[in-house]
Tab-separated table of C-alpha atoms in Angstrom:
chain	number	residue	atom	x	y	z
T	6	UNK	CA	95.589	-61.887	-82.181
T	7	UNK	CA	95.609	-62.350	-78.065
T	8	UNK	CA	95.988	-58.157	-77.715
T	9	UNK	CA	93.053	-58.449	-79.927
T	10	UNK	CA	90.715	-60.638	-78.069
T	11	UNK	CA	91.672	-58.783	-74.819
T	12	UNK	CA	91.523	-55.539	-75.817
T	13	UNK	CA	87.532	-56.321	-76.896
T	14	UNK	CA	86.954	-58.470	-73.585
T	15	UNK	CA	88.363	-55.902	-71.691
T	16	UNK	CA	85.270	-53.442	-70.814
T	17	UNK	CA	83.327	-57.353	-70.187
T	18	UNK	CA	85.785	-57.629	-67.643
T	19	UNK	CA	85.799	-54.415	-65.684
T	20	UNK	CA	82.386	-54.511	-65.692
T	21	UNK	CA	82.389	-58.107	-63.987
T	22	UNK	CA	85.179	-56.731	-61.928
T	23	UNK	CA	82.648	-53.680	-60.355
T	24	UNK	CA	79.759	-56.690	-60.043
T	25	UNK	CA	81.687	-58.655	-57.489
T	26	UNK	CA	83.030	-55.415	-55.799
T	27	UNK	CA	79.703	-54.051	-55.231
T	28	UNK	CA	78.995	-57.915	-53.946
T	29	UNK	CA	81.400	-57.850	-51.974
T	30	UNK	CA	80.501	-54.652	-50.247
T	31	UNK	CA	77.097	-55.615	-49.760
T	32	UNK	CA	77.701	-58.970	-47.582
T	33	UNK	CA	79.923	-56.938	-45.519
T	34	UNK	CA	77.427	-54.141	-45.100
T	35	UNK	CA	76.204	-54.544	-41.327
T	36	UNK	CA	72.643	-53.847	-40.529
T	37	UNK	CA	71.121	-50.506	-38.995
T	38	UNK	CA	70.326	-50.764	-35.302
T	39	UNK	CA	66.431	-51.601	-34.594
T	40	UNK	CA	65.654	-49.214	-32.080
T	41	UNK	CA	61.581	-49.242	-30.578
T	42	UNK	CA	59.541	-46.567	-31.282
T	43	UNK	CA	59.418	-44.178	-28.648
T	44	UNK	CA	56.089	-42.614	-27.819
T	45	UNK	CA	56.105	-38.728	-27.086
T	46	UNK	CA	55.557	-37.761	-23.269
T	47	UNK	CA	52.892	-35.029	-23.016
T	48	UNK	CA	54.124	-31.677	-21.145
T	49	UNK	CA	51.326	-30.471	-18.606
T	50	UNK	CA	50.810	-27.778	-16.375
T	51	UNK	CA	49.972	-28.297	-12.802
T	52	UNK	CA	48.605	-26.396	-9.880
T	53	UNK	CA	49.033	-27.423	-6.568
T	54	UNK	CA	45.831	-27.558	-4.189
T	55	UNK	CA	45.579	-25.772	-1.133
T	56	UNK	CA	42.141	-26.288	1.132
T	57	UNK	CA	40.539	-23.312	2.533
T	58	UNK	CA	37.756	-22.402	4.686
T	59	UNK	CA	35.020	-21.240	2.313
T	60	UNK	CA	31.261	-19.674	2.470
T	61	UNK	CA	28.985	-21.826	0.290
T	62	UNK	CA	27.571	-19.026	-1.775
T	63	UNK	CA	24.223	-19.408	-3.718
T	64	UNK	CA	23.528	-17.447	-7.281
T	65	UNK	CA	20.228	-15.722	-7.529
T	66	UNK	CA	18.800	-12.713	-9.335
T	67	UNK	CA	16.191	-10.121	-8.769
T	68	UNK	CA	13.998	-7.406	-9.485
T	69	UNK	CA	14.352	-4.493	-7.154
T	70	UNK	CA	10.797	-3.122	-5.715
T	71	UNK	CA	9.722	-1.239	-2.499
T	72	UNK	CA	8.928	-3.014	0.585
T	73	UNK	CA	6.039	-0.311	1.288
T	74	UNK	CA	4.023	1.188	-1.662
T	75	UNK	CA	0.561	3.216	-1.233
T	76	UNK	CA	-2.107	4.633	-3.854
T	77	UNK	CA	-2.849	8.153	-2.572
T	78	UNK	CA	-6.355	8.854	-2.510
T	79	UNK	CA	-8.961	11.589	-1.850
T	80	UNK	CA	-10.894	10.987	1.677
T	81	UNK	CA	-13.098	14.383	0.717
T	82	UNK	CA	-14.283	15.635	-2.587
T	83	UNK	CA	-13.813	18.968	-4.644
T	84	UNK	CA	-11.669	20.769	-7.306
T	85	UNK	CA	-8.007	19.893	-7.388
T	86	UNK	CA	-6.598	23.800	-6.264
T	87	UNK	CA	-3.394	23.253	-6.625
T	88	UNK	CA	-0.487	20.160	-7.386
T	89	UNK	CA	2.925	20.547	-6.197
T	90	UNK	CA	6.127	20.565	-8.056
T	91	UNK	CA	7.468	17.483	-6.989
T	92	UNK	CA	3.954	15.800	-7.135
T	93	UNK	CA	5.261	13.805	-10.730
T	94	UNK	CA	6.453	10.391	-11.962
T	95	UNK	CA	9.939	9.775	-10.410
T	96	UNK	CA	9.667	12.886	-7.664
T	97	UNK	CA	11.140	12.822	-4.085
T	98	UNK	CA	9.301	14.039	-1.461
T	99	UNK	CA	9.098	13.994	1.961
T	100	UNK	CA	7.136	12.266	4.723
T	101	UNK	CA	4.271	15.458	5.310
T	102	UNK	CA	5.417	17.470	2.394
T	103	UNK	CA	2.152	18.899	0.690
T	104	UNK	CA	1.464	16.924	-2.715
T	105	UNK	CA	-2.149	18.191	-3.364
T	106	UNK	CA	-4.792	20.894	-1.872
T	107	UNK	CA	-8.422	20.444	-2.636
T	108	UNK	CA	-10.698	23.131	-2.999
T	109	UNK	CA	-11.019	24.389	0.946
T	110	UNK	CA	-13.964	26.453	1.371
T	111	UNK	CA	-17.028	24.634	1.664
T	112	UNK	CA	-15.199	22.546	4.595
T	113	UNK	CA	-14.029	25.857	5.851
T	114	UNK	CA	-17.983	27.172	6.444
T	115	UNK	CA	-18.881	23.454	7.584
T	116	UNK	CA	-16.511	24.244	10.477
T	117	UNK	CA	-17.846	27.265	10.878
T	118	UNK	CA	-20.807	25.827	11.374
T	119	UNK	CA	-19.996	22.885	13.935
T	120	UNK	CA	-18.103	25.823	16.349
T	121	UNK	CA	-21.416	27.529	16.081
T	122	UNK	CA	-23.251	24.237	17.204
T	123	UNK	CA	-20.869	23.479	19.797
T	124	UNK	CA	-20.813	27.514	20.945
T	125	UNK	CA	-25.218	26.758	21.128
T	126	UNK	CA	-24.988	23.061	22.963
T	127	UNK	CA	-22.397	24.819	25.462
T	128	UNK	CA	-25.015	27.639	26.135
T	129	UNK	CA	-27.821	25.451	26.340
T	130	UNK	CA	-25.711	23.096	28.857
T	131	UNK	CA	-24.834	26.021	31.232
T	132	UNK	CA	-28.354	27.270	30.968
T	133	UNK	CA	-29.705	23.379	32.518
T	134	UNK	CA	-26.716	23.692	35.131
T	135	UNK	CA	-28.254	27.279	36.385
T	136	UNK	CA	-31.284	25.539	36.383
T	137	UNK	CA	-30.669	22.008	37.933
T	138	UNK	CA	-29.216	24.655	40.958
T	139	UNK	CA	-31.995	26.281	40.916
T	140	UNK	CA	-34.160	22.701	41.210
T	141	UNK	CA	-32.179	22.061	44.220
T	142	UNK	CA	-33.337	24.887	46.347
T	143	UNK	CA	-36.298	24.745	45.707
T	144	UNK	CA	-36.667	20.941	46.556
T	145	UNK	CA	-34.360	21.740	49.457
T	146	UNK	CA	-37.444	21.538	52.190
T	147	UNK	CA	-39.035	18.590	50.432
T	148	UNK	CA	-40.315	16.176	52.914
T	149	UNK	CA	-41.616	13.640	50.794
T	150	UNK	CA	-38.913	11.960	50.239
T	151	UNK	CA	-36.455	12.281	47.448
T	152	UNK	CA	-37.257	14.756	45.125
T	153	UNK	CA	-37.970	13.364	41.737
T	154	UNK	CA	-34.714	13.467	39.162
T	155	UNK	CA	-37.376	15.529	36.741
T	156	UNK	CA	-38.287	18.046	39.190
T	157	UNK	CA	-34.340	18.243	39.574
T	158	UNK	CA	-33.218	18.347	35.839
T	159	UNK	CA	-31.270	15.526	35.711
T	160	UNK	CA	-32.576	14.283	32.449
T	161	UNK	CA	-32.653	17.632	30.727
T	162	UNK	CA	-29.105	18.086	31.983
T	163	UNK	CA	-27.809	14.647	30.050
T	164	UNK	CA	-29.571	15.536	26.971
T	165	UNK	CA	-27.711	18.883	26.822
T	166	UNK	CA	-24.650	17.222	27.607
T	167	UNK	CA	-25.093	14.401	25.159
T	168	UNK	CA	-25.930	17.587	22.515
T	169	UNK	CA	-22.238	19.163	23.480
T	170	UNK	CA	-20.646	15.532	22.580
T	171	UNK	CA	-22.760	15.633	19.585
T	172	UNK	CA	-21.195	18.923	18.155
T	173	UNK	CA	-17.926	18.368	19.418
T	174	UNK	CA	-17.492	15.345	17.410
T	175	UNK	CA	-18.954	17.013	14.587
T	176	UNK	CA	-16.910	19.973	14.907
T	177	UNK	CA	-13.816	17.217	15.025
T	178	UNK	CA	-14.993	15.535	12.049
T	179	UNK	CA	-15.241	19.074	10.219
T	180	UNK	CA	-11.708	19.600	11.152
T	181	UNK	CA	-10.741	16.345	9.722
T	182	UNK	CA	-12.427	17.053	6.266
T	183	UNK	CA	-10.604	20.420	6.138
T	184	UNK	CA	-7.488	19.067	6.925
T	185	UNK	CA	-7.836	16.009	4.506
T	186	UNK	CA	-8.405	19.112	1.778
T	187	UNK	CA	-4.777	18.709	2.058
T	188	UNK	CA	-2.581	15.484	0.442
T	189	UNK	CA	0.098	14.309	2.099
T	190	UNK	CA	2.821	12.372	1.336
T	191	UNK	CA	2.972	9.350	4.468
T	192	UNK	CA	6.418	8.652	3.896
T	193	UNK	CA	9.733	9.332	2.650
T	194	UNK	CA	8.948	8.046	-1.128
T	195	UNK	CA	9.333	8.859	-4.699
T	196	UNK	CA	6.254	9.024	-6.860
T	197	UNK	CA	5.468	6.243	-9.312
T	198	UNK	CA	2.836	7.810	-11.323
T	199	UNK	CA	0.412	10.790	-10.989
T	200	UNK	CA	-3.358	10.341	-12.057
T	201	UNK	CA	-5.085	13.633	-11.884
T	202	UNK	CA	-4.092	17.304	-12.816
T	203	UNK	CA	-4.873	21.031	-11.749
T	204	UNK	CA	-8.466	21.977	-11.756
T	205	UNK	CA	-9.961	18.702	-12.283
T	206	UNK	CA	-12.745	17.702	-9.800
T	207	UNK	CA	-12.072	14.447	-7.290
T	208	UNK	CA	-14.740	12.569	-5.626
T	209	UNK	CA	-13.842	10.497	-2.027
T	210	UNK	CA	-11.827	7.673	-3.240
T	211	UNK	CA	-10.274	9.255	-6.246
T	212	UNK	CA	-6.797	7.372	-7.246
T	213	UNK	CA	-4.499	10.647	-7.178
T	214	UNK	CA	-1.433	8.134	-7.737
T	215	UNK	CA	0.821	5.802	-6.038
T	216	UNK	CA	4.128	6.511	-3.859
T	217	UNK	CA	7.069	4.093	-3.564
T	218	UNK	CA	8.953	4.431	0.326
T	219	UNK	CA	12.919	4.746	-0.293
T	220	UNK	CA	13.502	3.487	2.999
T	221	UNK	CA	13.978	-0.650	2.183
T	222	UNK	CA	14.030	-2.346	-0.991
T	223	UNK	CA	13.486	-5.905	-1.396
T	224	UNK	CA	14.251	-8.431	-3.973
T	225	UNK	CA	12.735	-11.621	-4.028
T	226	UNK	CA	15.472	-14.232	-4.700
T	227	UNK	CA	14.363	-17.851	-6.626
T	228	UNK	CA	16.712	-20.856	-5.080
T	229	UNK	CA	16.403	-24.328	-6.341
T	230	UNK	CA	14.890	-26.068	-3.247
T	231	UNK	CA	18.302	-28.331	-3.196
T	232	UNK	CA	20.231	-24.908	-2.719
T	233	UNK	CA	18.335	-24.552	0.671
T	234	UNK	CA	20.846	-26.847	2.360
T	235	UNK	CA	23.373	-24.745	1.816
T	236	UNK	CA	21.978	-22.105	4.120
T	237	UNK	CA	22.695	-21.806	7.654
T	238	UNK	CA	19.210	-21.541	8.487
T	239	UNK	CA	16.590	-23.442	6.260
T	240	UNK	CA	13.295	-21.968	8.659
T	241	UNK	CA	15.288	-18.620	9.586
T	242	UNK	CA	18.344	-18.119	6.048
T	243	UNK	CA	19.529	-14.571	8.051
T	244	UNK	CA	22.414	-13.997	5.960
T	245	UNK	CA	23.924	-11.032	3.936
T	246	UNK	CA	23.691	-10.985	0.540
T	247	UNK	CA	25.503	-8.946	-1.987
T	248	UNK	CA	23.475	-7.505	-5.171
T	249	UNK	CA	25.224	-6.378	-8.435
T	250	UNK	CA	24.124	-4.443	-11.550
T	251	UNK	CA	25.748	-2.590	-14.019
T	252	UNK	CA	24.241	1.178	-13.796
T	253	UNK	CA	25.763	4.205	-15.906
T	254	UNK	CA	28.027	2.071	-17.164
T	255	UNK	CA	29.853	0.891	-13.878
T	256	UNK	CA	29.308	-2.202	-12.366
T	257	UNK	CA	28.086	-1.565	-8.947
T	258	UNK	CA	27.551	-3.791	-5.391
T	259	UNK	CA	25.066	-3.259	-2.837
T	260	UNK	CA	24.905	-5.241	0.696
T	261	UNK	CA	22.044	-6.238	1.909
T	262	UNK	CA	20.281	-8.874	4.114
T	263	UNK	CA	18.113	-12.066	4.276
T	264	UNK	CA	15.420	-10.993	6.120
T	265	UNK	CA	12.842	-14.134	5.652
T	266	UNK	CA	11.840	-17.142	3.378
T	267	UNK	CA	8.410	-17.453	2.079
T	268	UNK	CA	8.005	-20.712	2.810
T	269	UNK	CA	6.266	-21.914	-0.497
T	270	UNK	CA	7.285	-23.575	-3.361
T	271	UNK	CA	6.273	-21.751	-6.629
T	272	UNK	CA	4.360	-23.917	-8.727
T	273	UNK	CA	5.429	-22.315	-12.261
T	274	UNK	CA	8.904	-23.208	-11.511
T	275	UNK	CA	9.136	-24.942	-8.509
T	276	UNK	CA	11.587	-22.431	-6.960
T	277	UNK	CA	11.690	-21.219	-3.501
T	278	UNK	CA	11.559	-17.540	-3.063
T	279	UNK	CA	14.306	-15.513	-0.368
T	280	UNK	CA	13.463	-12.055	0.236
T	281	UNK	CA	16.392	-9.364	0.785
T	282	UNK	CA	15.936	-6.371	1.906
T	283	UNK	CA	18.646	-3.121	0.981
T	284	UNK	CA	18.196	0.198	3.671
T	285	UNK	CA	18.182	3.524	2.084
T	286	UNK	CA	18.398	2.649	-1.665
T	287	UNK	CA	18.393	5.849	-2.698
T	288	UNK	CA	20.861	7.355	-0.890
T	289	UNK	CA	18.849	10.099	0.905
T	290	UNK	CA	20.104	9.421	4.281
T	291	UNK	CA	23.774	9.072	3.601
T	292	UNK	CA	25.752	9.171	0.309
T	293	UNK	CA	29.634	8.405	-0.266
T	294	UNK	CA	31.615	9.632	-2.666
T	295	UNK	CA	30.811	7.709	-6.397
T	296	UNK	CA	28.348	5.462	-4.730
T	297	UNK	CA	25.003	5.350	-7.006
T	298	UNK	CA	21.499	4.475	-5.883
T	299	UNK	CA	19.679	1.030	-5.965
T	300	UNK	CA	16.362	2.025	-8.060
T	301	UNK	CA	13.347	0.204	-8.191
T	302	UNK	CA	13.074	-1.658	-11.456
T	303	UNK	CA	16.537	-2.643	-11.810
T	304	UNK	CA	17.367	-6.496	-12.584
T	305	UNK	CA	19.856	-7.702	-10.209
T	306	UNK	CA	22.340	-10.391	-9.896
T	307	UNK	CA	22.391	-11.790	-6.361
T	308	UNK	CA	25.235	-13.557	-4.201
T	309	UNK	CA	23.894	-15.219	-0.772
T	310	UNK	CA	26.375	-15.689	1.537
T	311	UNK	CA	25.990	-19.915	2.415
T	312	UNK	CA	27.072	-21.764	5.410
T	313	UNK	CA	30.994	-21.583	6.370
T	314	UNK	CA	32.900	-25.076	5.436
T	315	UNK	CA	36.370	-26.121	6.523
T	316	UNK	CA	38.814	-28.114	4.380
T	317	UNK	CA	37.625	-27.169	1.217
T	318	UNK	CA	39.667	-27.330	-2.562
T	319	UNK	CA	38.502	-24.391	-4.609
T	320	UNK	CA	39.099	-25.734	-8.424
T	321	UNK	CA	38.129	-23.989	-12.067
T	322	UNK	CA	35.216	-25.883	-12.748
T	323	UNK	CA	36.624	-26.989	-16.401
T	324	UNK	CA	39.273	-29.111	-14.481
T	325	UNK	CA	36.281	-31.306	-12.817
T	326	UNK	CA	34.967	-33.784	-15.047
T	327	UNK	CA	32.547	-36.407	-14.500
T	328	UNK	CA	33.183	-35.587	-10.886
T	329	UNK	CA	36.912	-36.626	-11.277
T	330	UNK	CA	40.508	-34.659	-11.918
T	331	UNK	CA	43.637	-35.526	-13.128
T	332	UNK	CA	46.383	-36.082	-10.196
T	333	UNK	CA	49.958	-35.843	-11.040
T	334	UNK	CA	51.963	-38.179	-8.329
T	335	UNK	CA	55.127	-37.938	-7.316
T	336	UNK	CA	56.723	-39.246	-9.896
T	337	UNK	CA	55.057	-37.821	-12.531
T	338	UNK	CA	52.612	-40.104	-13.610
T	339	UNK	CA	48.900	-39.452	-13.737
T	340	UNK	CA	45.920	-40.938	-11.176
T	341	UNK	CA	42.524	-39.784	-12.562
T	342	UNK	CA	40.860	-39.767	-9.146
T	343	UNK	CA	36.642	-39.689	-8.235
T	344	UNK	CA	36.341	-36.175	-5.898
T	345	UNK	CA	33.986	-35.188	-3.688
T	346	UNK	CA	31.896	-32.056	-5.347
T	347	UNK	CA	29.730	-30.760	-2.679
T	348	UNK	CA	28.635	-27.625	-5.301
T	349	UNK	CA	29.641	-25.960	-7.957
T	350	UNK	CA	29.107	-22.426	-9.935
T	351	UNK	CA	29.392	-21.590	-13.449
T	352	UNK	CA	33.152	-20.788	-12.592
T	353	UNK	CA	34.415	-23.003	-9.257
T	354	UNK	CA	33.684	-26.679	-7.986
T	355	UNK	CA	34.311	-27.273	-4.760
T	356	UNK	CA	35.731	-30.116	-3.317
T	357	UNK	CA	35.812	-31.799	0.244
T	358	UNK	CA	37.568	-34.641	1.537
T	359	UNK	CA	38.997	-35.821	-1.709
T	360	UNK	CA	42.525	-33.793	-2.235
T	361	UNK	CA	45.537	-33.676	0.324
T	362	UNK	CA	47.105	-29.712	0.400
T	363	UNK	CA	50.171	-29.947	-2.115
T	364	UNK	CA	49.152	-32.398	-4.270
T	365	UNK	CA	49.535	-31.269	-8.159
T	366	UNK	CA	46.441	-31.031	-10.002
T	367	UNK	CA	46.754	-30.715	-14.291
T	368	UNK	CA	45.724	-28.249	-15.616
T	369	UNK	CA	46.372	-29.105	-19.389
T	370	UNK	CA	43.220	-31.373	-20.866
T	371	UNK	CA	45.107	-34.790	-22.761
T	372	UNK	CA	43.237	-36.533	-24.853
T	373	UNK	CA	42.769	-40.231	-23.222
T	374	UNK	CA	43.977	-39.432	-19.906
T	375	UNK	CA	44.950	-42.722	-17.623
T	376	UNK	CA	45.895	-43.425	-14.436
T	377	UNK	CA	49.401	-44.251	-14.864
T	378	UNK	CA	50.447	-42.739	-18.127
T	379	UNK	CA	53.714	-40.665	-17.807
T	380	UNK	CA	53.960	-37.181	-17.883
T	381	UNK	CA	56.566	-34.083	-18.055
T	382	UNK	CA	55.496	-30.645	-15.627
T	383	UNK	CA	55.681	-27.588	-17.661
T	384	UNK	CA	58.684	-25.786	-16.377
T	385	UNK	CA	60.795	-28.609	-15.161
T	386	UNK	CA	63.059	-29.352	-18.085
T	387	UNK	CA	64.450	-26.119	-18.237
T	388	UNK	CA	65.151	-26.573	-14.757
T	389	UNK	CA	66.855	-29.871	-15.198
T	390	UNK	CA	68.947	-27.977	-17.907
T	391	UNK	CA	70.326	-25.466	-16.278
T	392	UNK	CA	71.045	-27.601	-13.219
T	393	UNK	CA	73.018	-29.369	-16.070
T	394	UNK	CA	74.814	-26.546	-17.025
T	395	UNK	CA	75.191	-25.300	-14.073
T	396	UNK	CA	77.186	-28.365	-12.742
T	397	UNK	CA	79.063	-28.825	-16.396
T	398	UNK	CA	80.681	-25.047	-15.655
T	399	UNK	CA	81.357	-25.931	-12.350
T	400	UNK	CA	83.623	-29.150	-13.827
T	401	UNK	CA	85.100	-26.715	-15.961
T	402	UNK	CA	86.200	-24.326	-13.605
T	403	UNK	CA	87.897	-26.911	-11.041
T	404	UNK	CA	89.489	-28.532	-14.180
T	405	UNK	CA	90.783	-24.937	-15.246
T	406	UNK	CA	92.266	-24.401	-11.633
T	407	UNK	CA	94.099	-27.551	-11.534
């Protein structure tokens, strides 16, 4: 009867047997170590500041025009004879190089004519000389007196001279008109446009077309009137200036000068206008080797050279914000510190008086940046590593020799 009962209590048992076990286990279970959450320390790059001596420069742009442009007209009239080759839009020619000739002949006979009337007033003047000698002999026993200035010729002799003035200048003037048959270019130029063409007839003042010089180019420059004080010179800004363009495909620089300030603020946009000036755009006076010519009409981008300033920290502009940047100290914590930004480009701000040479700026953006918050420089763990292994071989080795 006993085997009975305990054979049927006997799974009640083991079962209450496991129950305390497991209690048993769990009182003497100890509990898990509360450790604080650790926050992640952000890895930055740095760059370390170094001040310079910099030129201030200014950003302008430009159109590129002539600084001496002329419309070629007709000072005579007549039938266009003849046009030259090179008289066409975008043709070089020469300073005296024939563009035009206008029918010659009628100027041709009214020369003729004015060295006949000189040839006749000469005649006529030698004739009253002969005769004003003549006058004097004959008055030479006059005892009246003087002998009257009529009896002597004196008047008929300045009325033929006066008459030899007369034709000479008209004889000049006919020489003038026959020459002016004749259009010449004034300077060194290339042609802008061409108004007339072979055959047609031109009166005095005709507009024959209009010549650009290729001696100097100018560009007039826009600065905000703030930008001014950058200059060296407000009243006289000469200062070089460097023009760029891209032209066949290349991108291409041409130096040039400040030669003067027009002195006038624009009304449309309240800029004020710098005028540069670029010798021998076109390259006819000297040409190197893959250098390409400055034409008129090109848009320009335009560098001015701006006053020379010592002690200044030339940073990407993206690291300046709200006039401040990120310092990492010594030991590795941040100081978000107010600069000094005496300008700044669409690529560089500069700053004076505000960053020591060596100091570490970041150049990694954190979100929430604070003066004080703890950081790790890019680079410097591995470093730490190897200087880790590095010494752990070196234990090694003196433990192997021993």
């Amino acid at each position: 009867m006993f085997k009975l009962i305990l054979r049927r209590a006997m799974p009640f048992l083991i079962l209450v047997g496991f129950i305390m076990l497991a209690m048993m286990l769990m009182a003497s279970k100890q509990k898990p170590e509360q450790k604080a959450d650790e926050a992640p320390v952000p890895i930055v790059d740095v760059t370390q500041v170094q001040q310079q001596t910099v030129s201030l420069n200014l950003p302008s742009y430009g159109v590129v025009s002539p600084k001496y442009k002329t419309q070629l007209v007709t000072e005579v009239k007549g039938r266009l004879l003849s046009i030259s080759a090179n008289f066409v839009a975008g043709g070089i020619v020469t300073k005296g190089e024939e563009l035009a000739v206008i029918e010659p002949s009628d100027y041709e006979a009214d020369l003729m004519q004015a060295e006949a009337s000189l040839a006749q007033a000469t005649a006529a003047l030698n004739e009253e000389i002969a005769r004003g000698e003549v006058a004097k002999i004959e008055f030479k026993g006059y005892d009246k007196g003087m002998p009257p200035e009529l009896g002597l010729r004196i008047p008929q002799l300045k009325k033929e001279q006066a008459n030899v003035k007369y034709a000479e200048a008209a004889m000049a003037r006919a020489k003038r008109n026959l020459e002016r048959t004749v259009i010449r270019a004034p300077f060194d130029g290339i042609i802008k446009s061409r108004n007339v063409d072979l055959g047609q007839y031109v009166t005095l003042g005709t507009n024959l077309g209009e010549l650009y010089d290729t001696a100097i180019a100018e560009v007039r420059l826009p600065l905000a009137n703030a930008d001014l004080a950058y200059l060296e010179s407000v009243d006289n800004p000469d200062t070089e200036v460097t023009l760029s363009a891209s032209l066949a495909g290349q991108d291409i620089n041409w130096t040039g000068n400040i030669v003067r300030s027009e002195n006038m603020i624009d009304e449309a946009n309240r800029m004020v206008y710098l005028v540069a000036e670029v010798k021998d755009p076109y390259l006819r006076a000297h040409k190197t080797q893959g250098q390409l010519p400055l034409k008129y009409g090109s848009f320009v981008n335009a560098t001015i050279k701006g006053r020379t300033v010592a002690g200044i920290v030339k940073l990407p502009r993206h690291l300046v914000r709200n006039d401040t940047v990120a310092v990492v100290r010594a030991d590795n914590t941040l100081e978000i510190r107010q600069v000094n930004v005496v300008r700044s480009d669409a690529e560089f701000a500069f700053v004076k008086d505000s960053l020591k040479d060596g100091e570490r700026i970041s150049l990694t953006n954190l979100n929430n940046m604070a003066t004080g918050q703890l950081v790790k420089i890019s680079g410097e763990e591995d470093k730490t590593k190897r200087d880790e292994d590095e010494q752990k071989d070196t234990r090694l080795a003196q433990a192997g020799s021993n």
